[in-house]
């Protein structure tokens, strides 16, 4: 309508009703009102709303709020806001809980502070009590020393009186033939504490030196240079030694010339007392050259003696020096088994009456042969032996005429036939070797008889000596009836019966003892010279020098890393293995030899029965043998017994067993560039009871890392540097080992503390055995006719691996310095078999098998790097080692056993097929 009116006004004011001006006026009013209304709405309404919104929240009544903040319940109507509210409430509750805990901890801290103060006071009191106890202990020790001093007066070493060079001679016996130690030896030059110093003249300084056999002289000089008793100070010497033979025929001096030269020796002192004249023989035809020489009070050591010349207990019958400058080849020595050989006995020789000898020359100062010539049984011997050979009852070989020219010999002596190699080949085929003594019984021993004895012992033919008057080498200190048969010549008709009646066991025992005698006293120049000195030293009752120990060169290392205690290592569960020691490390008491022992059981010193320790004469388990070691003691039986108390004895948990009340052991651990494995193994020893120290044998030329931090396990760790990489270093008798018990252990061995303690207990009651954990055995390969090494699980064993085993330190000395060098060379060649070699050695000496403890079959730690034993050639090399060792020893010394030692409390888990193997002890 407005638009219509507006149109009418523009058209002249004509509209409906004829009033154009009214329409115009009304239109204007409407527009004005509309504009005003819009203005009011757009301006004043926002102002009013703003005013209301800014003033309405100031109302006192909270219920009148319209746009102000609402309550939490109203806002939480939105889901997201509700989650946030829950989080806020949870955080508020945790804060409240933490505050409560904080207050509780503050309260506990306050209580602990009070306890700390109380402990500090207790420590102070304990220190005071400890100080008082120390004072009491000190007073008790002082009282004990006073009491001991009253009962055992303090003894000091006697003052050593050194005689003057021109000392006055004491009265001579009526005849030099009557010389014995009591009237021809000056004991004042040989105090008990002297150490038995020996002075050796240089033969080249005297004219007769140019006449000596070059090989004998060279061998003798080499031996003298290495002997521990030889001194260069003649003023303190106990015995003076001069080598006068063997002499070479063309340049041999006359007896009077030799006598004059001997009497001109600077320390001869008119009568030659305390002198030893050595006349060694390398050949069977060596003459008794010094028979016509006046030797005064000097002792004589040679291979040929007449009864008018030999002075029992004063002179010495020595063996011939065959291997002058060479070691015997063990591979050429026949084995000791089979016991029976092709020939029951053999003999080759020819009797020549007319050969020139020094005995046929003009007698000099001592020709006192009285009575008629003794009966000659040689014809009867020839007849009887030929009859045995012709009877064909046994294979025997006897020849009384040499095929070739016989060797030179003394009158009535049976000369040797052929060359040495030919004679040895025949003896290798003979069970017994006949040795017919000279027909003239006044010839108590000859170089020819000594040579026959030497060759028989060398190849394992049991000597049968016809003639009881014979004086065999070292006869006053060797029990020859354990290695040879000495039969009077009138019993020649019974010899065949006697030889056939001897059992195989007795034959093997005699052959083994003969091999021992040959290796120990006959085989080399060093053995011969050492034996002669040992005889004199034993006669005059002077203790032997301590045995040799290997000087340890320590590698500096840093320690300080606290070693943790592996619960698997230290937790023994319910197994109680006896009292646990809390004392600091202490060494086994030094054993320096009771001086009275040299005057007791002298005969036993050199004449122990076949069995334990018969390859070598020295052992710590027999207190009368003549090589006392300064580190030995408890094994000798001179310690107080630490056994039972009361009538029922001590229970298992109250004592460690054995007869030594206080004892510890040393761990020897061989390692090669496996630092992490080594550190882990050392840490596992932390807290091990009865551990004295750990000797780590560093077998690598490369030194340990400088930044390597060694663990602190509560006992010293000695890292020893070796000259070369050799498994033999495991068994060197290091001077740092101060205990008798040695636990040889690999750097990757994984043993629990209770297992080690149990092994230590067992070893204390079997000190001469190897006591260890993993067992192995040897077996005979029928197909290849050789020995095999076997590591399969078995009820039977003959070896215990030394990668985890206890043994006596003395065996380390025997292994390193006495056992044949060929065995150690084999170990170095293969870098293998040192554990087999040690088992061979101990079984050979003791004739006992090792002892296995616990049911362990292996001891390797899980996850350790592979060792040498994982090499494919490892077992093949061990087969070779066993067979080589058998050749060296001449027989198989290992012994089988099914004996195993377990604690009745030990919890073992055995395979189903092995549950009947062992009886638990």
JSON list of N, CA and C in Angstrom, two decimals, residues 594-625:
[
{"chain": "A", "resi": 594, "resn": "UNK", "atom": "N", "xyz": [113.20, -82.15, 61.04]},
{"chain": "A", "resi": 594, "resn": "UNK", "atom": "CA", "xyz": [113.65, -82.45, 62.38]},
{"chain": "A", "resi": 594, "resn": "UNK", "atom": "C", "xyz": [115.03, -83.09, 62.28]},
{"chain": "A", "resi": 595, "resn": "UNK", "atom": "N", "xyz": [116.02, -82.47, 62.88]},
{"chain": "A", "resi": 595, "resn": "UNK", "atom": "CA", "xyz": [117.39, -82.92, 62.69]},
{"chain": "A", "resi": 595, "resn": "UNK", "atom": "C", "xyz": [117.61, -84.35, 63.20]},
{"chain": "A", "resi": 596, "resn": "UNK", "atom": "N", "xyz": [116.81, -84.77, 64.16]},
{"chain": "A", "resi": 596, "resn": "UNK", "atom": "CA", "xyz": [117.00, -86.12, 64.67]},
{"chain": "A", "resi": 596, "resn": "UNK", "atom": "C", "xyz": [116.61, -87.17, 63.65]},
{"chain": "A", "resi": 597, "resn": "UNK", "atom": "N", "xyz": [115.83, -86.79, 62.63]},
{"chain": "A", "resi": 597, "resn": "UNK", "atom": "CA", "xyz": [115.38, -87.79, 61.66]},
{"chain": "A", "resi": 597, "resn": "UNK", "atom": "C", "xyz": [116.54, -88.34, 60.85]},
{"chain": "A", "resi": 598, "resn": "UNK", "atom": "N", "xyz": [117.58, -87.57, 60.69]},
{"chain": "A", "resi": 598, "resn": "UNK", "atom": "CA", "xyz": [118.71, -88.08, 59.91]},
{"chain": "A", "resi": 598, "resn": "UNK", "atom": "C", "xyz": [119.42, -89.21, 60.64]},
{"chain": "A", "resi": 599, "resn": "UNK", "atom": "N", "xyz": [119.23, -89.28, 61.94]},
{"chain": "A", "resi": 599, "resn": "UNK", "atom": "CA", "xyz": [119.86, -90.35, 62.70]},
{"chain": "A", "resi": 599, "resn": "UNK", "atom": "C", "xyz": [118.92, -91.54, 62.90]},
{"chain": "A", "resi": 600, "resn": "UNK", "atom": "N", "xyz": [117.67, -91.38, 62.46]},
{"chain": "A", "resi": 600, "resn": "UNK", "atom": "CA", "xyz": [116.68, -92.43, 62.63]},
{"chain": "A", "resi": 600, "resn": "UNK", "atom": "C", "xyz": [116.29, -92.99, 61.27]},
{"chain": "A", "resi": 601, "resn": "UNK", "atom": "N", "xyz": [116.02, -94.27, 61.24]},
{"chain": "A", "resi": 601, "resn": "UNK", "atom": "CA", "xyz": [115.49, -94.91, 60.04]},
{"chain": "A", "resi": 601, "resn": "UNK", "atom": "C", "xyz": [116.31, -94.60, 58.80]},
{"chain": "A", "resi": 602, "resn": "UNK", "atom": "N", "xyz": [117.62, -94.56, 58.94]},
{"chain": "A", "resi": 602, "resn": "UNK", "atom": "CA", "xyz": [118.46, -94.24, 57.78]},
{"chain": "A", "resi": 602, "resn": "UNK", "atom": "C", "xyz": [118.25, -95.28, 56.68]},
{"chain": "A", "resi": 603, "resn": "UNK", "atom": "N", "xyz": [118.10, -96.52, 57.10]},
{"chain": "A", "resi": 603, "resn": "UNK", "atom": "CA", "xyz": [117.94, -97.56, 56.09]},
{"chain": "A", "resi": 603, "resn": "UNK", "atom": "C", "xyz": [116.67, -97.36, 55.29]},
{"chain": "A", "resi": 604, "resn": "UNK", "atom": "N", "xyz": [115.60, -96.91, 55.96]},
{"chain": "A", "resi": 604, "resn": "UNK", "atom": "CA", "xyz": [114.34, -96.69, 55.26]},
{"chain": "A", "resi": 604, "resn": "UNK", "atom": "C", "xyz": [114.43, -95.51, 54.31]},
{"chain": "A", "resi": 605, "resn": "UNK", "atom": "N", "xyz": [115.38, -94.63, 54.53]},
{"chain": "A", "resi": 605, "resn": "UNK", "atom": "CA", "xyz": [115.49, -93.47, 53.65]},
{"chain": "A", "resi": 605, "resn": "UNK", "atom": "C", "xyz": [115.56, -93.88, 52.19]},
{"chain": "A", "resi": 606, "resn": "UNK", "atom": "N", "xyz": [116.25, -94.99, 51.94]},
{"chain": "A", "resi": 606, "resn": "UNK", "atom": "CA", "xyz": [116.50, -95.36, 50.56]},
{"chain": "A", "resi": 606, "resn": "UNK", "atom": "C", "xyz": [115.91, -96.72, 50.21]},
{"chain": "A", "resi": 607, "resn": "UNK", "atom": "N", "xyz": [115.17, -97.30, 51.13]},
{"chain": "A", "resi": 607, "resn": "UNK", "atom": "CA", "xyz": [114.76, -98.68, 50.91]},
{"chain": "A", "resi": 607, "resn": "UNK", "atom": "C", "xyz": [113.29, -98.90, 51.17]},
{"chain": "A", "resi": 608, "resn": "UNK", "atom": "N", "xyz": [112.48, -97.94, 50.79]},
{"chain": "A", "resi": 608, "resn": "UNK", "atom": "CA", "xyz": [111.05, -98.12, 50.94]},
{"chain": "A", "resi": 608, "resn": "UNK", "atom": "C", "xyz": [110.58, -99.23, 50.03]},
{"chain": "A", "resi": 609, "resn": "UNK", "atom": "N", "xyz": [109.54, -99.90, 50.46]},
{"chain": "A", "resi": 609, "resn": "UNK", "atom": "CA", "xyz": [109.00, -101.00, 49.66]},
{"chain": "A", "resi": 609, "resn": "UNK", "atom": "C", "xyz": [108.39, -100.47, 48.39]},
{"chain": "A", "resi": 610, "resn": "UNK", "atom": "N", "xyz": [108.29, -101.32, 47.35]},
{"chain": "A", "resi": 610, "resn": "UNK", "atom": "CA", "xyz": [107.68, -100.86, 46.10]},
{"chain": "A", "resi": 610, "resn": "UNK", "atom": "C", "xyz": [106.27, -100.41, 46.36]},
{"chain": "A", "resi": 611, "resn": "UNK", "atom": "N", "xyz": [105.87, -99.37, 45.72]},
{"chain": "A", "resi": 611, "resn": "UNK", "atom": "CA", "xyz": [104.53, -98.85, 45.92]},
{"chain": "A", "resi": 611, "resn": "UNK", "atom": "C", "xyz": [104.55, -97.35, 45.85]},
{"chain": "A", "resi": 612, "resn": "UNK", "atom": "N", "xyz": [104.09, -96.68, 46.90]},
{"chain": "A", "resi": 612, "resn": "UNK", "atom": "CA", "xyz": [103.99, -95.22, 46.84]},
{"chain": "A", "resi": 612, "resn": "UNK", "atom": "C", "xyz": [105.33, -94.55, 46.63]},
{"chain": "A", "resi": 613, "resn": "UNK", "atom": "N", "xyz": [105.34, -93.64, 45.70]},
{"chain": "A", "resi": 613, "resn": "UNK", "atom": "CA", "xyz": [106.45, -92.71, 45.50]},
{"chain": "A", "resi": 613, "resn": "UNK", "atom": "C", "xyz": [107.75, -93.40, 45.15]},
{"chain": "A", "resi": 614, "resn": "UNK", "atom": "N", "xyz": [107.68, -94.34, 44.25]},
{"chain": "A", "resi": 614, "resn": "UNK", "atom": "CA", "xyz": [108.90, -95.07, 43.93]},
{"chain": "A", "resi": 614, "resn": "UNK", "atom": "C", "xyz": [109.50, -94.70, 42.59]},
{"chain": "A", "resi": 615, "resn": "UNK", "atom": "N", "xyz": [108.89, -93.79, 41.87]},
{"chain": "A", "resi": 615, "resn": "UNK", "atom": "CA", "xyz": [109.62, -93.26, 40.72]},
{"chain": "A", "resi": 615, "resn": "UNK", "atom": "C", "xyz": [110.69, -92.29, 41.21]},
{"chain": "A", "resi": 616, "resn": "UNK", "atom": "N", "xyz": [110.35, -91.56, 42.27]},
{"chain": "A", "resi": 616, "resn": "UNK", "atom": "CA", "xyz": [111.26, -90.54, 42.78]},
{"chain": "A", "resi": 616, "resn": "UNK", "atom": "C", "xyz": [111.47, -90.80, 44.26]},
{"chain": "A", "resi": 617, "resn": "UNK", "atom": "N", "xyz": [112.67, -90.54, 44.76]},
{"chain": "A", "resi": 617, "resn": "UNK", "atom": "CA", "xyz": [112.97, -90.90, 46.14]},
{"chain": "A", "resi": 617, "resn": "UNK", "atom": "C", "xyz": [112.43, -89.92, 47.16]},
{"chain": "A", "resi": 618, "resn": "UNK", "atom": "N", "xyz": [111.89, -88.80, 46.74]},
{"chain": "A", "resi": 618, "resn": "UNK", "atom": "CA", "xyz": [111.55, -87.76, 47.68]},
{"chain": "A", "resi": 618, "resn": "UNK", "atom": "C", "xyz": [110.05, -87.57, 47.75]},
{"chain": "A", "resi": 619, "resn": "UNK", "atom": "N", "xyz": [109.50, -87.55, 48.94]},
{"chain": "A", "resi": 619, "resn": "UNK", "atom": "CA", "xyz": [108.07, -87.39, 49.10]},
{"chain": "A", "resi": 619, "resn": "UNK", "atom": "C", "xyz": [107.75, -86.79, 50.45]},
{"chain": "A", "resi": 620, "resn": "UNK", "atom": "N", "xyz": [106.74, -85.92, 50.53]},
{"chain": "A", "resi": 620, "resn": "UNK", "atom": "CA", "xyz": [106.40, -85.32, 51.81]},
{"chain": "A", "resi": 620, "resn": "UNK", "atom": "C", "xyz": [105.58, -86.23, 52.69]},
{"chain": "A", "resi": 621, "resn": "UNK", "atom": "N", "xyz": [105.12, -87.35, 52.17]},
{"chain": "A", "resi": 621, "resn": "UNK", "atom": "CA", "xyz": [104.21, -88.20, 52.91]},
{"chain": "A", "resi": 621, "resn": "UNK", "atom": "C", "xyz": [104.95, -89.26, 53.71]},
{"chain": "A", "resi": 622, "resn": "UNK", "atom": "N", "xyz": [106.27, -89.38, 53.49]},
{"chain": "A", "resi": 622, "resn": "UNK", "atom": "CA", "xyz": [107.10, -90.28, 54.29]},
{"chain": "A", "resi": 622, "resn": "UNK", "atom": "C", "xyz": [108.16, -89.41, 54.94]},
{"chain": "A", "resi": 623, "resn": "UNK", "atom": "N", "xyz": [108.10, -89.21, 56.27]},
{"chain": "A", "resi": 623, "resn": "UNK", "atom": "CA", "xyz": [108.98, -88.21, 56.89]},
{"chain": "A", "resi": 623, "resn": "UNK", "atom": "C", "xyz": [110.44, -88.59, 56.93]},
{"chain": "A", "resi": 624, "resn": "UNK", "atom": "N", "xyz": [110.80, -89.78, 56.50]},
{"chain": "A", "resi": 624, "resn": "UNK", "atom": "CA", "xyz": [112.20, -90.16, 56.59]},
{"chain": "A", "resi": 624, "resn": "UNK", "atom": "C", "xyz": [112.92, -90.11, 55.26]},
{"chain": "A", "resi": 625, "resn": "UNK", "atom": "N", "xyz": [112.24, -89.72, 54.20]},
{"chain": "A", "resi": 625, "resn": "UNK", "atom": "CA", "xyz": [112.92, -89.65, 52.91]},
{"chain": "A", "resi": 625, "resn": "UNK", "atom": "C", "xyz": [113.75, -88.39, 52.83]}
]
